[in-house]
Coordinates of C-alpha atoms in Angstrom, one line a residue:
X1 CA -23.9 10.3 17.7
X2 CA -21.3 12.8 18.4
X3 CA -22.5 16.2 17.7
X4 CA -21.2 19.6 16.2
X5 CA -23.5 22.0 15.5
X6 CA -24.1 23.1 12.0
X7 CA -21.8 26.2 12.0
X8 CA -19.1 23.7 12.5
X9 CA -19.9 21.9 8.9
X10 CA -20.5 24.6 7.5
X11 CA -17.4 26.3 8.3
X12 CA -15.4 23.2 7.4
X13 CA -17.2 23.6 3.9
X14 CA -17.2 27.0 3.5
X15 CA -13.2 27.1 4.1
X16 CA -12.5 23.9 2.8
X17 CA -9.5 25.1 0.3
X18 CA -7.8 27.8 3.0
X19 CA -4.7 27.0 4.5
X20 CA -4.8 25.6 7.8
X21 CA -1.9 27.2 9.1
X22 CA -3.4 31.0 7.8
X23 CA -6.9 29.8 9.2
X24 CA -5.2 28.9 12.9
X25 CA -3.6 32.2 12.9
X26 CA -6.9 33.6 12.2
X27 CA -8.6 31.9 14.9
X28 CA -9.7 34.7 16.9
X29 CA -11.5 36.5 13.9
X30 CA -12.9 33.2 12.7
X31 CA -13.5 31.5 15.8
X32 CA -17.6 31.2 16.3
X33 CA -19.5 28.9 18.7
X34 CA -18.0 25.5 18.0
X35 CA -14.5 23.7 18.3
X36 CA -12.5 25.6 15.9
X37 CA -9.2 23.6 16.5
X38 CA -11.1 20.7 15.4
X39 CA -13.0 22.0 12.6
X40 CA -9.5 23.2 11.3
X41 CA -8.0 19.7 11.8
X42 CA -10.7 18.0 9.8
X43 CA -9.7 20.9 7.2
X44 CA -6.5 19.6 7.1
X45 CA -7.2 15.7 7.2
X46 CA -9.6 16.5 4.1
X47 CA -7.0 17.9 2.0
X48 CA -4.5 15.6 2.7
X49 CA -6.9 12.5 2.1
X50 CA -8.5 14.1 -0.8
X51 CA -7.7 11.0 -2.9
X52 CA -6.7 8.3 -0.6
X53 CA -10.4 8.6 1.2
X54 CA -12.6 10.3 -1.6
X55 CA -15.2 8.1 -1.3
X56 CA -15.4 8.5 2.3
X57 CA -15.1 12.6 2.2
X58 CA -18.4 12.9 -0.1
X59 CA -19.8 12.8 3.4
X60 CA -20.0 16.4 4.7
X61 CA -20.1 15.4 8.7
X62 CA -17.1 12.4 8.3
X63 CA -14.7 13.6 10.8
X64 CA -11.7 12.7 11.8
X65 CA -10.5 12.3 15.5
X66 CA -7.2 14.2 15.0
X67 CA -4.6 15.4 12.3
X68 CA -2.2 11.4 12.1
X69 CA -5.3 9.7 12.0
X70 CA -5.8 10.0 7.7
X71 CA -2.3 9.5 7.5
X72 CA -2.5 6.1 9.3
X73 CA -5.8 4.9 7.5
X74 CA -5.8 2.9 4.9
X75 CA -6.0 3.9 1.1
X76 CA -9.7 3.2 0.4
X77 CA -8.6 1.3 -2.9
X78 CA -6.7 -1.4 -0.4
X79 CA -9.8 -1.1 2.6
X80 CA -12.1 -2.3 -0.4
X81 CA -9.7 -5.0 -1.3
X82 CA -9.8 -6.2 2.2
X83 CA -13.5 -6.2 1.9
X84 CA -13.5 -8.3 -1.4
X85 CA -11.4 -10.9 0.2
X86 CA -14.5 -12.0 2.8
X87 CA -16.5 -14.1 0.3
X88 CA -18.7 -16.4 2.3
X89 CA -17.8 -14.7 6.1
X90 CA -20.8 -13.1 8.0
X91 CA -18.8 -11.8 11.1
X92 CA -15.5 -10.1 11.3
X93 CA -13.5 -8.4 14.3
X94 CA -10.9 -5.7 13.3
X95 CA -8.9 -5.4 16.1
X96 CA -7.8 -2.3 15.9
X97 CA -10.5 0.5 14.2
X98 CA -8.9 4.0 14.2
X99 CA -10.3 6.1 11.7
X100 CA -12.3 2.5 10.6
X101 CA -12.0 2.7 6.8
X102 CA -11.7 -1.0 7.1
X103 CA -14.2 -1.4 9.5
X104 CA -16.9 1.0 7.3
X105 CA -15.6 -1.5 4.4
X106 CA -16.1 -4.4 5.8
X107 CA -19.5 -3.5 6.7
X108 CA -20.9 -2.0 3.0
X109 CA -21.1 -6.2 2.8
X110 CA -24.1 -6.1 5.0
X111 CA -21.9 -8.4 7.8
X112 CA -21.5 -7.9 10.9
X113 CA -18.6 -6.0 12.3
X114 CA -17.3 -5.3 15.8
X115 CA -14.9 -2.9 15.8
X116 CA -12.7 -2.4 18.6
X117 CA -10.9 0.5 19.6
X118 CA -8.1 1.4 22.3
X119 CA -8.9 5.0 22.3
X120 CA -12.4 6.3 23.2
X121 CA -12.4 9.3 21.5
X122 CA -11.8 7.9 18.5
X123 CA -14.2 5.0 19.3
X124 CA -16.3 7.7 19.6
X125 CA -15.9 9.1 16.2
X126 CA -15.9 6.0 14.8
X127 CA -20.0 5.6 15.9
X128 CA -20.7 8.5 14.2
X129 CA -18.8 8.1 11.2
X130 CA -20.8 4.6 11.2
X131 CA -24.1 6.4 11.3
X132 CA -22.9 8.9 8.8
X133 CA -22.2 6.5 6.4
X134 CA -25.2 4.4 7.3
X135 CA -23.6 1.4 8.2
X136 CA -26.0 0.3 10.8
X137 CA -23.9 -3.6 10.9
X138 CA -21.1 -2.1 13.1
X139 CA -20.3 -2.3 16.5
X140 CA -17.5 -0.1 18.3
X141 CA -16.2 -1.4 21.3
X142 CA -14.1 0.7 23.5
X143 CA -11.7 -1.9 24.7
X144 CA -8.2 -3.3 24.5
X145 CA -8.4 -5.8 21.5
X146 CA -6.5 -8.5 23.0
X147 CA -8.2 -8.3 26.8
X148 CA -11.5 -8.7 24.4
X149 CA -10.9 -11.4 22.8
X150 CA -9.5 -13.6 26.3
X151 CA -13.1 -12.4 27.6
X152 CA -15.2 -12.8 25.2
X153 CA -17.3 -16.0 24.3
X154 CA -17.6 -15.0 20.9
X155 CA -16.0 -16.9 17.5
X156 CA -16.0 -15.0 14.3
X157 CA -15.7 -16.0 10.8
X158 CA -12.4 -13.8 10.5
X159 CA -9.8 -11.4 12.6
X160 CA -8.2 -8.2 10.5
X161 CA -5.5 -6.6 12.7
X162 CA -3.8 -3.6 11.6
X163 CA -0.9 -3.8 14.3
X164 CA 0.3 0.3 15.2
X165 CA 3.2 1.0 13.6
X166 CA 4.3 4.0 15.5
X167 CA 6.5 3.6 18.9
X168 CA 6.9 7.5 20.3
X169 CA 5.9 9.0 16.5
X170 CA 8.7 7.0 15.4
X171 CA 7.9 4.7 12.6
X172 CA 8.5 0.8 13.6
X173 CA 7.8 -2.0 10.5
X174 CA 8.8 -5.6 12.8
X175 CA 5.9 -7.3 14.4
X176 CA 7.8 -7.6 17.3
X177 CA 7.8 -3.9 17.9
X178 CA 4.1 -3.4 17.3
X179 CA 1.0 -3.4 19.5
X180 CA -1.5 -5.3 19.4
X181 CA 1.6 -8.1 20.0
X182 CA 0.0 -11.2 17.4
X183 CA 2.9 -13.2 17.2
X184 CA 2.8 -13.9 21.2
X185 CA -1.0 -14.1 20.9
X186 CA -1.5 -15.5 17.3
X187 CA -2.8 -19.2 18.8
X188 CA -5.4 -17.4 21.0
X189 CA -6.6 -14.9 17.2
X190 CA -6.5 -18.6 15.3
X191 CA -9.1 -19.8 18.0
X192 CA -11.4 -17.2 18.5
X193 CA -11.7 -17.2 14.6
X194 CA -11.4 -19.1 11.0
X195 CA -9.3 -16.8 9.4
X196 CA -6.7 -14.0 10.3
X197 CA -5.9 -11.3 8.3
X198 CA -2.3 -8.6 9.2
X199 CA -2.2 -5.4 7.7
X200 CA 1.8 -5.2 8.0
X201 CA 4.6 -2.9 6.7
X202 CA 5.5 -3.6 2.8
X203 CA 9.1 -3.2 4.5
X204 CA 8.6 -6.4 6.6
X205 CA 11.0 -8.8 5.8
X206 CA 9.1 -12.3 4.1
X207 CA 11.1 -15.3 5.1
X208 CA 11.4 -13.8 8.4
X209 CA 7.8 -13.5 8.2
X210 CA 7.3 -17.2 7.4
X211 CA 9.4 -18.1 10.7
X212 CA 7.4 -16.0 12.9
X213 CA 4.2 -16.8 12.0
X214 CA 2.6 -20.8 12.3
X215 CA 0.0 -21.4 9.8
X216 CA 0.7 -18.9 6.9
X217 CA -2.0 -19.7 3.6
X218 CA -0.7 -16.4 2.2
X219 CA 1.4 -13.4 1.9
X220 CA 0.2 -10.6 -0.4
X221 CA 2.3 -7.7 -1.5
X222 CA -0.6 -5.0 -2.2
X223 CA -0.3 -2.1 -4.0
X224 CA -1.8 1.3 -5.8
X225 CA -0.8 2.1 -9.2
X226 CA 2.9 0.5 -8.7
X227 CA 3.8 1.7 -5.0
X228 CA 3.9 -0.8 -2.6
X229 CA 1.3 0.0 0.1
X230 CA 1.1 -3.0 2.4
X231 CA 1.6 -6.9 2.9
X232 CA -1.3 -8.6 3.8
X233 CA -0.2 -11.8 5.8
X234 CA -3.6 -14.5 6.3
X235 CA -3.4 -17.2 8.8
X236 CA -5.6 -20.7 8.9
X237 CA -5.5 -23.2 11.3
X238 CA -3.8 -26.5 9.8
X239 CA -3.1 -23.7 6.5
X240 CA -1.8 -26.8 4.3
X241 CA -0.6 -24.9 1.3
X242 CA 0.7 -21.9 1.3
X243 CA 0.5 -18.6 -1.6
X244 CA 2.6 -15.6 -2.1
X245 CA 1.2 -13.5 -4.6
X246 CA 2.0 -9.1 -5.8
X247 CA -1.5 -7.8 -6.2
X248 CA -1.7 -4.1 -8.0
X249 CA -5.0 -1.6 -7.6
X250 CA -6.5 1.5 -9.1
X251 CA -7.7 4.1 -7.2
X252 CA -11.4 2.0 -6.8
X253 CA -9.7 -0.9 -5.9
X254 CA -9.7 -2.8 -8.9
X255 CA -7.6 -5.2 -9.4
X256 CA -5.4 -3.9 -11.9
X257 CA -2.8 -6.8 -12.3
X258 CA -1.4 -9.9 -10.6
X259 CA 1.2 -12.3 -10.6
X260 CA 2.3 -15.0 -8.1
X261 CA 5.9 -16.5 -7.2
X262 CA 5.7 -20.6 -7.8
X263 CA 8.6 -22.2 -6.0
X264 CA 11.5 -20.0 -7.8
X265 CA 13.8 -22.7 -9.0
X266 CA 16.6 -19.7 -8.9
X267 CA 18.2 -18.2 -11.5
X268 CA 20.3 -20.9 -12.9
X269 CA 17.1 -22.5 -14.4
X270 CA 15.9 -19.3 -16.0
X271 CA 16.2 -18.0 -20.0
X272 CA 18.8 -15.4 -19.3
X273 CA 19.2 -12.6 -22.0
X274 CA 22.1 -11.9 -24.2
X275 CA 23.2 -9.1 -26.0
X276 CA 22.3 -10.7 -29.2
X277 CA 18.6 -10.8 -28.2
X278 CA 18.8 -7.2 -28.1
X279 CA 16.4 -6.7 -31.3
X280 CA 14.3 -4.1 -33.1
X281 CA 10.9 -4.3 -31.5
X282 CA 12.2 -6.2 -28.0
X283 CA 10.6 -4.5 -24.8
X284 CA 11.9 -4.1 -21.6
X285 CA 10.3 -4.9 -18.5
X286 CA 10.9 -3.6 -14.9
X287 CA 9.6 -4.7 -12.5
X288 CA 7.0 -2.5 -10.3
X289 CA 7.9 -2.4 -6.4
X290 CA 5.2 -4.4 -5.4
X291 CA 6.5 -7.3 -7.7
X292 CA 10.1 -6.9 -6.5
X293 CA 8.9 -7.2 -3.1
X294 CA 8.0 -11.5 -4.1
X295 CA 10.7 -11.9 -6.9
X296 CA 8.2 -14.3 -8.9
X297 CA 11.0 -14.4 -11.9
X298 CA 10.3 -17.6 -13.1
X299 CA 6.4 -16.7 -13.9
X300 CA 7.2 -13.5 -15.0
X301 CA 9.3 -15.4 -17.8
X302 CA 6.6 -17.9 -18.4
X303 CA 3.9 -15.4 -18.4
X304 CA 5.4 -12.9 -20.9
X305 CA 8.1 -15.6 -22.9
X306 CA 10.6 -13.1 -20.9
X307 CA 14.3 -13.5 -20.1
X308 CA 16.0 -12.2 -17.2
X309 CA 19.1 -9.4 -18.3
X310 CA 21.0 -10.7 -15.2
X311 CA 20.8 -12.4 -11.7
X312 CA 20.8 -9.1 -9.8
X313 CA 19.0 -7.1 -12.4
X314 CA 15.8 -8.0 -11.9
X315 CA 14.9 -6.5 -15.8
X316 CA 13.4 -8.2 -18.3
X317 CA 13.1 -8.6 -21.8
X318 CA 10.2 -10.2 -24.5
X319 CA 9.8 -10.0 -28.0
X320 CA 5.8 -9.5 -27.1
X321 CA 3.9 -6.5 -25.9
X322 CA 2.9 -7.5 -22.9
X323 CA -0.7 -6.6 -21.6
X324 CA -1.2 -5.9 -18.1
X325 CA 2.4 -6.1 -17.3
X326 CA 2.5 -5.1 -13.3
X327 CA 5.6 -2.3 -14.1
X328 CA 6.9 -0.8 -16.5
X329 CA 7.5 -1.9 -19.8
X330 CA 9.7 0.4 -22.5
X331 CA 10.6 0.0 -26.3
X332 CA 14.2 -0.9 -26.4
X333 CA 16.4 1.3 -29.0
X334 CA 20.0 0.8 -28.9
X335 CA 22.8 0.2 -26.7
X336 CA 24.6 3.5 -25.9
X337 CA 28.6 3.4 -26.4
X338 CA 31.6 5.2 -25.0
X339 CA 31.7 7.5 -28.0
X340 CA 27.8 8.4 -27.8
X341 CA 28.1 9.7 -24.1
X342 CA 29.4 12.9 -24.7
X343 CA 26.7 13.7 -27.4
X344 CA 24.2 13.5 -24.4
X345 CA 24.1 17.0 -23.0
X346 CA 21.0 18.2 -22.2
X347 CA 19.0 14.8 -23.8
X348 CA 15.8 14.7 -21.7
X349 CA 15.5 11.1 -19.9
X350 CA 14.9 9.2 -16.8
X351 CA 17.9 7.1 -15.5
X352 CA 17.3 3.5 -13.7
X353 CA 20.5 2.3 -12.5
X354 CA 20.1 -1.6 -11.4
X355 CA 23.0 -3.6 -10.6
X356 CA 25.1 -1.2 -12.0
X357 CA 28.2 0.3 -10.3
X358 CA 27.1 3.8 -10.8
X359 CA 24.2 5.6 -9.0
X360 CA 21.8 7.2 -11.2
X361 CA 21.8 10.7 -9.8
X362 CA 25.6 10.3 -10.4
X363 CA 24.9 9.0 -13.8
X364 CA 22.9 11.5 -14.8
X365 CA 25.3 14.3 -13.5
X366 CA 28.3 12.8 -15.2
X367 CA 26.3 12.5 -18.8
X368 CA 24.8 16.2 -17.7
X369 CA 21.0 14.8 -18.9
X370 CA 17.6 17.0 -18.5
X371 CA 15.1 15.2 -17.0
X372 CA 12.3 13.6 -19.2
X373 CA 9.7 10.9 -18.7
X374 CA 9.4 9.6 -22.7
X375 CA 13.2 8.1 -22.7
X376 CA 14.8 6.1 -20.4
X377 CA 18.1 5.4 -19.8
X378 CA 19.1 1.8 -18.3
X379 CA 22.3 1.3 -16.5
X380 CA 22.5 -2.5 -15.8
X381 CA 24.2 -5.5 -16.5
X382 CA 23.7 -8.1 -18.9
X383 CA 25.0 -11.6 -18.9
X384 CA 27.7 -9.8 -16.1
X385 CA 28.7 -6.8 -18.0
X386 CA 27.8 -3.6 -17.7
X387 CA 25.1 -1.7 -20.1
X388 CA 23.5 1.7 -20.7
X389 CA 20.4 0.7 -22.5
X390 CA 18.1 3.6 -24.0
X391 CA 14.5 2.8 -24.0
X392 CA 11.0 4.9 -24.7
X393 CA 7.6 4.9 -23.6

């Protein structure tokens, strides 16, 4: 286990609310018989992950191997996901460990995980983090993920690979540019295991996606309360159907809602919206950014007797309150006219402008609004023509 003595907890505990920067400059007051650099840095890891890993940081002696390491774990709500989705599976490899959120995940499951980890240090970190939080089922392996699995004579139950997505601290999002490289090596992941799960960026492109990859069963856009955290692409040998499905999670990783896209028969087949629908007691709906990332239009209309405002608007509209709606869904209360612009000034709203030839930060400058989050202001189009639509919570 690696070891710090207990000065180094307890000065982690005892200045766990000081600025790192002030605490840094302060080093040679401070400093005691311990790594102070890396006391401050788990300081600093703590604060910044004080949400995303709050499960994790009810540990006093979880450490972190250095400051980009809780900024590239995953959001506990989407590492328990990940866990949820292994139903019958006793063994998992995650190719690539890091901070191992997923790994120490995967293993509250009581199956057995190897973990394997380019960088020994953090490999290193990882084994005590896996003491720490007693998960006895995990083994770290200080190795490069791909060279392991040519070698070994092993066959698990599943694969998750979280590809790095940083090139020279630049942010990368294509497959191609990312190491481990699984699209050259997804045949030899597919036989060393029944199922393959990628972590990739929610910015990767899907029908791209679909041509890269052999043996898709499913592509999930997953999210946290609306924003768009990931999509999770699974692989099967011989996959003979295949699923894409928008999957929004609380903070515990709940499922909060879901929706799927069945073979979108396009727009031209849709209920489309006219201005005469436009009723007392209609809602709007928009769409969160985790359901724009799979366009399922055609259930969302089926699902919430919906119809779609335009073909590039991607708003909605239904005469229902609609439960569980993944986005946002307003009380529609009038169209706004020419005339009624100028009285404006100063009215507290948000402005969403989709599809419409006007920004919104240049909308809301031209009507000179406050901003407000209980009215709304939709610029969009409707059946082709242009709309300001005010809504409220």
């Amino acid at each position: 286990m690696y070891f710090q003595p207990d000065q180094f907890y307890a000065f982690i505990k005892q200045y766990s609310s000081d600025n790192p920067m002030v605490l840094r400059l302060s080093k040679k007051k401070l400093s005691k018989d311990f790594d102070f650099d890396f006391a401050v840095t788990q300081i600093e890891n703590r604060q910044k992950t004080k949400s995303k890993l709050a499960s994790f940081l009810e540990y006093d002696r979880f450490l972190f191997p250095d400051l980009i390491s809780g900024e590239q774990a995953s959001h506990q709500a989407i590492a328990s996901y990940h866990s949820s989705l292994l139903t019958n599976e006793q063994s998992i490899l995650d190719m690539t460990a890091g901070l191992g959120i997923d790994s120490l995940s995967f293993a509250k499951k009581n199956i057995d995980v190897t973990s394997i980890e380019l960088d020994a240090f953090k490999a290193e970190i990882l084994r005590h983090n896996s003491e720490v939080c007693q998960r006895p089922n995990i083994t770290v392996i200080n190795a490069d993920s791909l060279n392991f699995l040519k070698e070994t004579s092993r066959h698990f139950d599943a694969i998750f690979v979280d590809p790095s997505r940083r090139n020279e601290n630049k942010r990368i999002y294509n497959l191609r540019d990312c190491a481990p490289d699984i699209l050259t090596n997804q045949d030899l992941l597919l036989n060393k295991a029944n199922r393959v799960i990628i972590k990739a960026s929610p910015l990767l492109d899907i029908t791209q996606t679909l041509k890269d990859f052999q043996n898709v069963s499913s592509i999930k856009a997953v999210g946290v309360k609306g924003e768009c955290k990931e999509l999770l692409i699974e692989l099967r040998k011989n996959a003979e159907s295949f699923s894409l499905e928008a999957i929004n999670l609380d903070n515990d990783g709940n499922i909060i809602s879901s929706i799927s896209q069945n073979d979108d028969p396009g727009d031209e087949k849709l209920p489309m919206a006219a201005e005469s629908d436009f009723q007392e007691g209609i809602y709007l709906l928009e769409p969160s950014a985790i359901v724009m990332k799979i366009a399922p239009w055609k259930n969302i209309c089926q699902k919430y007797n919906a119809k779609k405002l335009d073909s590039s608007s991607h708003l909605f509209i239904t005469p229902d309150l609609p439960f569980e709606f993944p986005g946002r869904v307003t009380l529609f209360e009038h169209f706004i006219t020419k005339k009624e612009r100028k009285s404006l000034k100063g009215f507290p709203a948000s402005v969403i402008s989709r599809n419409y030839p006007v920004t919104s930060d240049d909308l809301r400058k031209s009507l000179q609004l406050k901003e407000g989050d209980s009215n709304f202001i939709y610029a969009t189009r409707i059946a082709s023509k242009p709309s300001l639509l005010l809504t409220k919570i």
